[in-house]
CSV table of C-alpha atoms in Angstrom, one decimal:
chain,number,residue,atom,x,y,z
A,1,GLN,CA,-40.6,-20.6,-27.0
A,2,LYS,CA,-40.1,-17.1,-26.2
A,3,GLU,CA,-40.2,-14.8,-28.4
A,4,VAL,CA,-37.7,-13.2,-27.7
A,5,GLU,CA,-34.5,-15.1,-26.0
A,6,GLN,CA,-31.9,-13.6,-24.0
A,7,ASP,CA,-28.7,-15.0,-22.4
A,8,PRO,CA,-29.6,-13.7,-18.7
A,9,GLY,CA,-25.7,-13.9,-17.8
A,10,PRO,CA,-24.3,-12.4,-15.6
A,11,LEU,CA,-21.6,-11.1,-17.3
A,12,SER,CA,-17.9,-9.7,-16.1
A,13,VAL,CA,-15.4,-7.7,-17.6
A,14,PRO,CA,-12.7,-5.6,-16.7
A,15,GLU,CA,-12.8,-1.8,-17.0
A,16,GLY,CA,-12.2,-0.6,-21.0
A,17,ALA,CA,-13.3,-4.9,-22.2
A,18,ILE,CA,-15.2,-4.7,-25.2
A,19,VAL,CA,-18.8,-5.8,-23.8
A,20,SER,CA,-21.1,-7.9,-26.6
A,21,LEU,CA,-24.8,-8.8,-25.5
A,22,ASN,CA,-27.1,-10.4,-28.1
A,23,CYS,CA,-31.0,-11.6,-28.7
A,24,THR,CA,-32.4,-13.6,-30.8
A,25,TYR,CA,-36.3,-13.3,-31.6
A,26,SER,CA,-38.5,-15.9,-33.6
A,27,ASN,CA,-41.6,-13.4,-34.1
A,28,SER,CA,-41.3,-11.8,-38.7
A,29,ALA,CA,-43.2,-9.2,-37.4
A,30,PHE,CA,-41.1,-6.9,-35.2
A,31,GLN,CA,-40.1,-4.7,-37.0
A,32,TYR,CA,-38.8,-1.5,-34.2
A,33,PHE,CA,-35.8,-2.4,-32.3
A,34,MET,CA,-34.6,-1.1,-29.2
A,35,TRP,CA,-32.2,-1.9,-25.5
A,36,TYR,CA,-33.1,-0.7,-21.9
A,37,ARG,CA,-30.3,0.0,-19.5
A,38,GLN,CA,-32.0,-1.0,-15.6
A,39,TYR,CA,-29.4,0.1,-12.8
A,40,SER,CA,-30.8,-1.9,-9.4
A,41,ARG,CA,-33.8,-0.9,-7.6
A,42,LYS,CA,-35.1,1.5,-11.1
A,43,GLY,CA,-37.4,1.7,-13.6
A,44,PRO,CA,-35.4,1.1,-16.8
A,45,GLU,CA,-34.1,3.7,-19.6
A,46,LEU,CA,-34.2,3.4,-23.5
A,47,LEU,CA,-30.5,3.1,-25.1
A,48,MET,CA,-30.8,2.6,-28.5
A,49,TYR,CA,-33.6,2.5,-30.8
A,50,THR,CA,-33.7,1.7,-34.4
A,51,TYR,CA,-36.2,0.2,-36.9
A,52,SER,CA,-34.0,-1.6,-40.0
A,53,SER,CA,-30.9,-4.1,-40.2
A,54,GLY,CA,-27.3,-2.7,-40.2
A,55,ASN,CA,-25.3,-1.0,-37.0
A,56,LYS,CA,-26.7,2.7,-35.3
A,57,GLU,CA,-23.8,4.4,-32.9
A,58,ASP,CA,-24.3,6.5,-30.6
A,59,GLY,CA,-20.4,7.2,-28.6
A,60,ARG,CA,-19.5,3.8,-27.2
A,61,PHE,CA,-23.1,2.2,-27.9
A,62,THR,CA,-22.8,0.5,-30.9
A,63,ALA,CA,-27.2,-1.5,-32.3
A,64,GLN,CA,-26.3,-4.0,-34.5
A,65,VAL,CA,-29.8,-5.7,-36.3
A,66,ASP,CA,-30.0,-8.0,-38.7
A,67,LYS,CA,-33.2,-9.1,-39.3
A,68,SER,CA,-32.8,-11.6,-42.0
A,69,SER,CA,-31.3,-13.5,-38.9
A,70,LYS,CA,-33.1,-12.6,-36.2
A,71,TYR,CA,-30.4,-11.1,-34.3
A,72,ILE,CA,-30.1,-8.0,-32.6
A,73,SER,CA,-26.5,-7.5,-30.6
A,74,LEU,CA,-25.3,-4.8,-28.6
A,75,PHE,CA,-21.4,-3.7,-28.7
A,76,ILE,CA,-20.6,-1.4,-25.2
A,77,ARG,CA,-16.3,-0.6,-26.2
A,78,ASP,CA,-14.2,1.1,-23.8
A,79,SER,CA,-17.0,-0.6,-20.8
A,80,GLN,CA,-17.0,1.6,-17.7
A,81,PRO,CA,-17.8,0.3,-14.7
A,82,SER,CA,-21.5,2.7,-14.6
A,83,ASP,CA,-21.9,0.8,-17.6
A,84,SER,CA,-22.9,-1.9,-14.3
A,85,ALA,CA,-27.0,-2.5,-15.1
A,86,THR,CA,-29.2,-5.2,-16.5
A,87,TYR,CA,-29.2,-4.2,-20.0
A,88,LEU,CA,-32.7,-5.7,-21.6
A,89,CYS,CA,-33.9,-6.0,-25.1
A,90,ALA,CA,-36.6,-5.0,-26.7
A,91,MET,CA,-38.8,-5.0,-29.6
A,92,VAL,CA,-42.4,-3.2,-31.1
A,93,ASN,CA,-45.1,-5.5,-33.1
A,94,ALA,CA,-45.7,-4.0,-36.4
A,95,GLY,CA,-48.9,-5.8,-37.7
A,96,GLY,CA,-51.1,-7.8,-36.6
A,97,THR,CA,-53.8,-7.9,-33.8
A,98,SER,CA,-50.8,-7.0,-32.0
A,99,TYR,CA,-49.4,-4.1,-33.1
A,100,GLY,CA,-47.4,-1.6,-31.4
A,101,LYS,CA,-47.5,-4.7,-28.7
A,102,LEU,CA,-43.5,-4.1,-26.8
A,103,THR,CA,-42.0,-6.9,-26.3
A,104,PHE,CA,-39.1,-7.7,-24.0
A,105,GLY,CA,-36.0,-9.6,-22.8
A,106,GLN,CA,-35.5,-11.5,-19.8
A,107,GLY,CA,-32.4,-9.5,-19.5
A,108,THR,CA,-28.1,-9.9,-19.2
A,109,ILE,CA,-26.8,-8.7,-15.9
A,110,LEU,CA,-23.4,-6.8,-16.6
A,111,THR,CA,-20.7,-5.5,-14.4
A,112,VAL,CA,-18.2,-3.9,-15.0
A,113,HIS,CA,-14.7,-3.7,-12.3
A,114,PRO,CA,-12.2,-2.3,-12.3
B,1,GLU,CA,-39.0,18.3,-16.4
B,2,ALA,CA,-39.9,15.7,-14.2
B,3,GLY,CA,-40.5,11.5,-15.2
B,4,VAL,CA,-42.6,9.1,-15.0
B,5,VAL,CA,-43.9,8.6,-10.4
B,6,GLN,CA,-45.7,5.7,-8.8
B,7,SER,CA,-46.7,5.2,-5.3
B,8,PRO,CA,-46.4,3.9,-3.0
B,9,ARG,CA,-42.1,2.5,-4.0
B,10,TYR,CA,-42.9,0.1,-1.6
B,11,LYS,CA,-45.7,-2.5,0.3
B,12,ILE,CA,-45.7,-5.6,1.9
B,13,ILE,CA,-49.3,-7.4,2.2
B,14,GLU,CA,-51.1,-10.7,3.5
B,15,LYS,CA,-52.4,-12.1,0.8
B,16,LYS,CA,-55.2,-11.7,-0.2
B,17,GLN,CA,-56.0,-8.0,0.4
B,18,PRO,CA,-56.6,-5.4,-1.7
B,19,VAL,CA,-53.6,-3.3,-3.4
B,20,ALA,CA,-53.5,-0.2,-5.7
B,21,PHE,CA,-50.4,1.1,-7.0
B,22,TRP,CA,-50.4,4.6,-8.5
B,23,CYS,CA,-48.8,6.1,-11.2
B,24,ASN,CA,-48.6,10.4,-12.5
B,25,PRO,CA,-47.7,10.5,-16.6
B,26,ILE,CA,-44.6,12.6,-17.7
B,27,SER,CA,-47.4,15.0,-19.6
B,28,GLY,CA,-48.4,14.8,-22.4
B,29,HIS,CA,-47.9,11.7,-23.4
B,30,ASN,CA,-51.2,10.5,-24.2
B,31,THR,CA,-50.2,6.8,-24.2
B,32,LEU,CA,-49.6,4.9,-20.3
B,33,TYR,CA,-48.7,1.9,-19.6
B,34,TRP,CA,-48.3,-0.8,-17.3
B,35,TYR,CA,-45.7,-3.1,-16.9
B,36,LEU,CA,-45.2,-6.6,-14.4
B,37,GLN,CA,-41.5,-6.9,-13.8
B,38,ASN,CA,-40.7,-10.7,-12.1
B,39,LEU,CA,-36.9,-10.9,-10.0
B,40,GLY,CA,-34.1,-12.1,-13.0
B,41,GLN,CA,-36.7,-11.2,-15.8
B,42,GLY,CA,-38.4,-8.9,-17.7
B,43,PRO,CA,-41.0,-6.7,-17.8
B,44,GLU,CA,-44.9,-8.2,-19.7
B,45,LEU,CA,-47.4,-5.4,-20.5
B,46,LEU,CA,-50.5,-6.2,-18.1
B,47,ILE,CA,-52.1,-2.9,-19.9
B,48,ARG,CA,-51.7,-0.7,-22.6
B,49,TYR,CA,-54.1,2.9,-22.6
B,50,GLU,CA,-53.4,5.0,-25.3
B,51,ASN,CA,-55.4,8.6,-23.8
B,52,GLU,CA,-58.6,6.6,-21.8
B,53,GLU,CA,-58.7,3.2,-23.7
B,54,ALA,CA,-57.2,0.3,-22.8
B,55,VAL,CA,-56.6,-0.8,-26.2
B,56,ASP,CA,-54.6,-3.5,-25.3
B,57,ASP,CA,-55.6,-5.1,-22.1
B,58,SER,CA,-55.2,-9.3,-23.4
B,59,GLN,CA,-52.5,-9.5,-20.8
B,60,LEU,CA,-54.3,-8.5,-17.2
B,61,PRO,CA,-55.8,-11.2,-15.2
B,62,LYS,CA,-59.4,-9.6,-15.2
B,63,ASP,CA,-60.4,-12.0,-12.1
B,64,ARG,CA,-57.9,-9.7,-9.9
B,65,PHE,CA,-56.2,-7.4,-11.6
B,66,SER,CA,-58.2,-4.0,-12.4
B,67,ALA,CA,-56.6,-0.8,-13.7
B,68,GLU,CA,-58.1,2.8,-14.9
B,69,ARG,CA,-57.1,5.5,-16.5
B,70,LEU,CA,-60.0,8.4,-15.5
B,71,LYS,CA,-59.6,12.2,-17.3
B,72,GLY,CA,-56.7,10.0,-19.4
B,73,VAL,CA,-54.1,11.5,-17.2
B,74,ASP,CA,-52.8,9.1,-14.1
B,75,SER,CA,-53.5,5.6,-13.8
B,76,THR,CA,-55.0,3.4,-11.0
B,77,LEU,CA,-53.1,-1.0,-10.7
B,78,LYS,CA,-55.6,-2.8,-8.5
B,79,ILE,CA,-55.2,-6.0,-6.8
B,80,GLN,CA,-58.1,-8.2,-5.3
B,81,PRO,CA,-57.2,-10.7,-3.8
B,82,ALA,CA,-53.5,-10.6,-3.8
B,83,GLU,CA,-52.1,-14.0,-4.1
B,84,LEU,CA,-48.4,-14.8,-3.1
B,85,GLY,CA,-47.3,-15.0,-6.5
B,86,ASP,CA,-47.4,-11.2,-7.1
B,87,SER,CA,-45.4,-10.7,-5.8
B,88,ALA,CA,-42.9,-8.3,-8.1
B,89,VAL,CA,-42.0,-4.6,-9.4
B,90,TYR,CA,-45.0,-3.1,-11.7
B,91,LEU,CA,-43.7,-0.8,-13.9
B,92,CYS,CA,-45.8,2.7,-15.3
B,93,ALA,CA,-44.5,4.1,-17.8
B,94,SER,CA,-45.6,6.9,-20.4
B,95,SER,CA,-45.0,7.3,-24.1
B,96,PRO,CA,-46.0,10.7,-26.4
B,97,VAL,CA,-46.0,8.1,-29.1
B,98,THR,CA,-49.1,6.3,-30.1
B,99,GLY,CA,-49.5,3.1,-32.1
B,100,GLY,CA,-47.4,1.7,-29.4
B,101,THR,CA,-43.8,2.3,-31.2
B,102,GLY,CA,-41.8,4.6,-29.3
B,103,GLU,CA,-39.9,5.1,-26.5
B,104,LEU,CA,-41.5,4.6,-23.1
B,105,PHE,CA,-40.3,6.1,-19.8
B,106,PHE,CA,-40.6,3.9,-17.3
B,107,GLY,CA,-41.4,5.3,-13.2
B,108,GLU,CA,-38.7,3.2,-10.5
B,109,GLY,CA,-42.2,1.2,-9.8
B,110,SER,CA,-43.7,0.2,-7.1
B,111,ARG,CA,-41.9,-3.3,-5.2
B,112,LEU,CA,-45.4,-5.6,-4.2
B,113,THR,CA,-44.8,-8.7,-1.6
B,114,VAL,CA,-47.1,-10.4,-0.2
B,115,LEU,CA,-47.0,-13.1,2.4
């Protein structure tokens, strides 16, 4: 079993839809949580970063962390065609010999069609 | 501000040949990472440097892969000899934060095809 599980999709939605992307994890040492966006043939870029349970909002994006359930989500409101990309969840190990190691999920391919 | 620069962007080689990738991180970023990304997968860490020191190379296949970061700036990742299974994108990233808890800035990657 992988430490981080992410549904690869693909996910296709109409413009303006609310998108929900999710990851689950098994390692309790994960304490920092991130979402990266990766356009085709580009490197990932950071979208959201949080280290506590609860919600964090940035424009149309909301990151949600539930440490008790080991579950994180990214919500995109009023989705746009420009949001079409692969979304990667990532988690940082804050304990033990793997301190500082960043582990990525598989990535979810999102397409927003006009 | 210039981002992370990687070269070459694309490389096609035959199996058993050597190949090298180069990375120039963002100025002032002391932490540098090499990741491997297979098609349809998330990036997987190969090695992390803090300045010149490799602080995590546990996932680097040392029989054929090597890396160096001389003077704590640019870095080179080498594969010798390359195998068919090495076909992937090799991503370099840097961070202004040590300890691995900060934001990573990625380059565009070097796409390797081994024939």
